Amino acid sequence: MQKTVAITVRGKVQGVWFRRYTIEKAQQLQLTGTVRNTDDGDVAVVATGTEDQLADFIEWCWMGSPKSKVTSVTVEDKELMEFEGFEVVR
């Protein structure tokens, strides 16, 4: 069963290739959705997949890209959304 979550990642997550690594991990896990930088320095992700796929992805968000320093990850359940793939939005 598919579900959609909104994830906010805080810390040193901009300027460290976080979005690129997010897309790679999401594609590896066969998730669909979007990732974007926010004006306040966070990274916002909307992802759709199975419970197990999303659990693995959320766990990965705590690590992020090699140069990131994640201080918090918040997750909120959303109404089911369908996406073509996984991409950066601006």
Short mmCIF file of N, CA and C in Angstrom, two decimals:
data_model
loop_
_atom_site.label_atom_id
_atom_site.label_comp_id
_atom_site.label_asym_id
_atom_site.label_seq_id
_atom_site.Cartn_x
_atom_site.Cartn_y
_atom_site.Cartn_z
N MET A 1 0.83 -1.18 0.00
CA MET A 1 0.00 0.00 0.00
C MET A 1 0.88 1.25 0.00
N GLN A 2 0.58 2.15 -0.89
CA GLN A 2 1.35 3.38 -1.04
C GLN A 2 0.88 4.46 -0.07
N LYS A 3 1.82 5.29 0.35
CA LYS A 3 1.48 6.46 1.16
C LYS A 3 2.44 7.58 0.81
N THR A 4 2.07 8.79 1.22
CA THR A 4 2.89 9.96 0.95
C THR A 4 3.23 10.65 2.26
N VAL A 5 4.49 11.08 2.37
CA VAL A 5 4.93 11.83 3.55
C VAL A 5 5.65 13.10 3.11
N ALA A 6 5.57 14.10 3.97
CA ALA A 6 6.37 15.32 3.81
C ALA A 6 7.47 15.25 4.84
N ILE A 7 8.70 15.46 4.40
CA ILE A 7 9.87 15.37 5.27
C ILE A 7 10.60 16.71 5.24
N THR A 8 10.93 17.22 6.41
CA THR A 8 11.75 18.43 6.50
C THR A 8 13.06 18.05 7.16
N VAL A 9 14.16 18.35 6.48
CA VAL A 9 15.49 18.03 6.98
C VAL A 9 16.18 19.36 7.33
N ARG A 10 16.66 19.45 8.57
CA ARG A 10 17.30 20.67 9.05
C ARG A 10 18.77 20.40 9.38
N GLY A 11 19.55 21.47 9.35
CA GLY A 11 20.97 21.39 9.64
C GLY A 11 21.75 22.01 8.51
N LYS A 12 22.97 21.54 8.31
CA LYS A 12 23.76 21.99 7.16
C LYS A 12 23.39 21.10 5.99
N VAL A 13 22.33 21.51 5.27
CA VAL A 13 21.79 20.66 4.21
C VAL A 13 21.68 21.38 2.87
N GLN A 14 22.06 22.64 2.82
CA GLN A 14 22.10 23.35 1.54
C GLN A 14 23.55 23.63 1.18
N GLY A 15 23.85 23.52 -0.11
CA GLY A 15 25.22 23.74 -0.58
C GLY A 15 26.12 22.54 -0.37
N VAL A 16 25.54 21.38 -0.07
CA VAL A 16 26.32 20.16 0.17
C VAL A 16 25.80 18.99 -0.67
N TRP A 17 25.16 19.31 -1.78
CA TRP A 17 24.64 18.30 -2.73
C TRP A 17 23.55 17.42 -2.12
N PHE A 18 22.86 17.91 -1.11
CA PHE A 18 21.83 17.11 -0.44
C PHE A 18 20.72 16.70 -1.40
N ARG A 19 20.26 17.63 -2.23
CA ARG A 19 19.16 17.30 -3.14
C ARG A 19 19.56 16.23 -4.14
N ARG A 20 20.76 16.33 -4.66
CA ARG A 20 21.23 15.33 -5.64
C ARG A 20 21.28 13.94 -5.01
N TYR A 21 21.86 13.84 -3.82
CA TYR A 21 21.93 12.55 -3.13
C TYR A 21 20.54 12.04 -2.76
N THR A 22 19.63 12.96 -2.44
CA THR A 22 18.26 12.59 -2.12
C THR A 22 17.60 11.93 -3.32
N ILE A 23 17.78 12.52 -4.49
CA ILE A 23 17.20 11.94 -5.70
C ILE A 23 17.78 10.55 -5.96
N GLU A 24 19.09 10.41 -5.82
CA GLU A 24 19.72 9.10 -6.05
C GLU A 24 19.17 8.04 -5.10
N LYS A 25 19.04 8.39 -3.82
CA LYS A 25 18.53 7.43 -2.84
C LYS A 25 17.06 7.11 -3.11
N ALA A 26 16.27 8.12 -3.43
CA ALA A 26 14.85 7.91 -3.72
C ALA A 26 14.69 6.99 -4.93
N GLN A 27 15.49 7.21 -5.96
CA GLN A 27 15.40 6.35 -7.15
C GLN A 27 15.84 4.93 -6.83
N GLN A 28 16.87 4.80 -6.00
CA GLN A 28 17.33 3.47 -5.58
C GLN A 28 16.21 2.71 -4.86
N LEU A 29 15.45 3.44 -4.03
CA LEU A 29 14.35 2.82 -3.28
C LEU A 29 13.04 2.77 -4.06
N GLN A 30 13.06 3.28 -5.28
CA GLN A 30 11.89 3.31 -6.16
C GLN A 30 10.76 4.17 -5.59
N LEU A 31 11.13 5.29 -4.98
CA LEU A 31 10.16 6.27 -4.50
C LEU A 31 9.89 7.28 -5.60
N THR A 32 8.76 7.96 -5.49
CA THR A 32 8.48 9.09 -6.36
C THR A 32 8.26 10.30 -5.47
N GLY A 33 8.45 11.51 -6.05
CA GLY A 33 8.22 12.71 -5.26
C GLY A 33 9.08 13.87 -5.70
N THR A 34 9.30 14.79 -4.76
CA THR A 34 10.06 16.00 -5.04
C THR A 34 10.96 16.35 -3.87
N VAL A 35 11.98 17.16 -4.17
CA VAL A 35 12.87 17.70 -3.15
C VAL A 35 13.17 19.14 -3.52
N ARG A 36 13.24 20.01 -2.51
CA ARG A 36 13.54 21.42 -2.77
C ARG A 36 14.22 22.04 -1.56
N ASN A 37 14.99 23.09 -1.82
CA ASN A 37 15.54 23.91 -0.75
C ASN A 37 14.45 24.88 -0.31
N THR A 38 14.42 25.18 0.98
CA THR A 38 13.49 26.19 1.48
C THR A 38 14.24 27.49 1.74
N ASP A 39 13.50 28.57 1.85
CA ASP A 39 14.12 29.88 2.08
C ASP A 39 14.82 29.97 3.44
N ASP A 40 14.42 29.13 4.39
CA ASP A 40 15.03 29.19 5.72
C ASP A 40 16.20 28.22 5.92
N GLY A 41 16.69 27.62 4.81
CA GLY A 41 17.88 26.79 4.89
C GLY A 41 17.64 25.31 5.07
N ASP A 42 16.39 24.89 5.09
CA ASP A 42 16.07 23.47 5.23
C ASP A 42 15.92 22.84 3.84
N VAL A 43 15.73 21.52 3.83
CA VAL A 43 15.37 20.80 2.61
C VAL A 43 14.01 20.17 2.86
N ALA A 44 13.09 20.37 1.92
CA ALA A 44 11.74 19.82 2.02
C ALA A 44 11.57 18.73 0.97
N VAL A 45 11.08 17.58 1.43
CA VAL A 45 10.89 16.43 0.55
C VAL A 45 9.44 15.98 0.66
N VAL A 46 8.86 15.62 -0.46
CA VAL A 46 7.57 14.93 -0.48
C VAL A 46 7.83 13.62 -1.19
N ALA A 47 7.53 12.51 -0.54
CA ALA A 47 7.86 11.20 -1.10
C ALA A 47 6.67 10.25 -1.00
N THR A 48 6.51 9.44 -2.04
CA THR A 48 5.46 8.44 -2.07
C THR A 48 6.10 7.07 -2.30
N GLY A 49 5.66 6.11 -1.48
CA GLY A 49 6.15 4.75 -1.59
C GLY A 49 5.49 3.89 -0.54
N THR A 50 6.00 2.68 -0.36
CA THR A 50 5.47 1.78 0.65
C THR A 50 6.02 2.17 2.02
N GLU A 51 5.42 1.64 3.06
CA GLU A 51 5.89 1.89 4.43
C GLU A 51 7.38 1.56 4.57
N ASP A 52 7.78 0.39 4.05
CA ASP A 52 9.18 -0.04 4.17
C ASP A 52 10.12 0.86 3.39
N GLN A 53 9.73 1.22 2.16
CA GLN A 53 10.57 2.11 1.36
C GLN A 53 10.75 3.46 2.07
N LEU A 54 9.65 4.00 2.58
CA LEU A 54 9.70 5.29 3.25
C LEU A 54 10.50 5.23 4.54
N ALA A 55 10.38 4.14 5.28
CA ALA A 55 11.15 3.98 6.52
C ALA A 55 12.65 3.99 6.21
N ASP A 56 13.07 3.27 5.17
CA ASP A 56 14.48 3.26 4.77
C ASP A 56 14.93 4.66 4.35
N PHE A 57 14.07 5.36 3.61
CA PHE A 57 14.40 6.69 3.12
C PHE A 57 14.52 7.69 4.28
N ILE A 58 13.61 7.63 5.22
CA ILE A 58 13.65 8.54 6.37
C ILE A 58 14.92 8.28 7.19
N GLU A 59 15.27 7.03 7.36
CA GLU A 59 16.51 6.69 8.06
C GLU A 59 17.71 7.29 7.32
N TRP A 60 17.71 7.18 5.99
CA TRP A 60 18.80 7.75 5.19
C TRP A 60 18.86 9.27 5.35
N CYS A 61 17.71 9.94 5.46
CA CYS A 61 17.68 11.40 5.59
C CYS A 61 18.51 11.88 6.78
N TRP A 62 18.62 11.08 7.82
CA TRP A 62 19.44 11.44 8.98
C TRP A 62 20.92 11.49 8.63
N MET A 63 21.33 10.75 7.59
CA MET A 63 22.73 10.77 7.15
C MET A 63 22.92 11.81 6.05
N GLY A 64 22.06 11.77 5.04
CA GLY A 64 22.13 12.72 3.95
C GLY A 64 23.38 12.57 3.10
N SER A 65 23.79 13.68 2.50
CA SER A 65 24.97 13.67 1.66
C SER A 65 26.23 13.64 2.53
N PRO A 66 27.36 13.26 1.93
CA PRO A 66 28.59 13.13 2.73
C PRO A 66 28.99 14.39 3.50
N LYS A 67 28.72 15.59 2.96
CA LYS A 67 29.14 16.82 3.62
C LYS A 67 28.04 17.48 4.44
N SER A 68 26.86 16.88 4.48
CA SER A 68 25.77 17.47 5.26
C SER A 68 25.92 17.13 6.74
N LYS A 69 25.28 17.96 7.57
CA LYS A 69 25.22 17.71 9.01
C LYS A 69 23.77 17.90 9.43
N VAL A 70 23.04 16.81 9.47
CA VAL A 70 21.62 16.86 9.77
C VAL A 70 21.40 16.97 11.27
N THR A 71 20.57 17.94 11.67
CA THR A 71 20.27 18.11 13.09
C THR A 71 18.87 17.63 13.44
N SER A 72 17.95 17.62 12.46
CA SER A 72 16.61 17.07 12.73
C SER A 72 15.93 16.67 11.43
N VAL A 73 15.05 15.69 11.56
CA VAL A 73 14.22 15.23 10.45
C VAL A 73 12.80 15.11 10.99
N THR A 74 11.88 15.83 10.40
CA THR A 74 10.48 15.73 10.80
C THR A 74 9.68 15.14 9.65
N VAL A 75 8.70 14.33 10.02
CA VAL A 75 7.90 13.62 9.02
C VAL A 75 6.43 13.85 9.32
N GLU A 76 5.68 14.15 8.28
CA GLU A 76 4.24 14.38 8.40
C GLU A 76 3.52 13.57 7.32
N ASP A 77 2.52 12.79 7.71
CA ASP A 77 1.72 12.07 6.73
C ASP A 77 0.89 13.04 5.91
N LYS A 78 0.80 12.77 4.61
CA LYS A 78 0.03 13.60 3.70
C LYS A 78 -1.00 12.73 2.98
N GLU A 79 -1.94 13.39 2.34
CA GLU A 79 -2.87 12.68 1.47
C GLU A 79 -2.05 12.08 0.32
N LEU A 80 -2.43 10.90 -0.14
CA LEU A 80 -1.68 10.21 -1.19
C LEU A 80 -1.53 11.09 -2.42
N MET A 81 -0.28 11.22 -2.88
CA MET A 81 0.03 12.00 -4.08
C MET A 81 0.78 11.10 -5.04
N GLU A 82 0.52 11.28 -6.33
CA GLU A 82 1.20 10.50 -7.35
C GLU A 82 2.14 11.40 -8.14
N PHE A 83 3.34 10.90 -8.42
CA PHE A 83 4.35 11.63 -9.17
C PHE A 83 4.87 10.72 -10.30
N GLU A 84 5.42 11.35 -11.33
CA GLU A 84 6.00 10.59 -12.45
C GLU A 84 7.33 9.95 -12.05
N GLY A 85 8.11 10.65 -11.27
CA GLY A 85 9.43 10.18 -10.85
C GLY A 85 9.82 10.93 -9.59
N PHE A 86 11.11 11.20 -9.46
CA PHE A 86 11.59 11.98 -8.31
C PHE A 86 12.45 13.10 -8.86
N GLU A 87 12.12 14.36 -8.51
CA GLU A 87 12.82 15.49 -9.11
C GLU A 87 12.97 16.67 -8.15
N VAL A 88 13.90 17.55 -8.51
CA VAL A 88 14.09 18.81 -7.78
C VAL A 88 13.05 19.79 -8.28
N VAL A 89 12.41 20.49 -7.35
CA VAL A 89 11.52 21.59 -7.71
C VAL A 89 12.09 22.86 -7.10
N ARG A 90 11.79 23.98 -7.73
CA ARG A 90 12.34 25.25 -7.25
C ARG A 90 11.22 26.16 -6.81
#
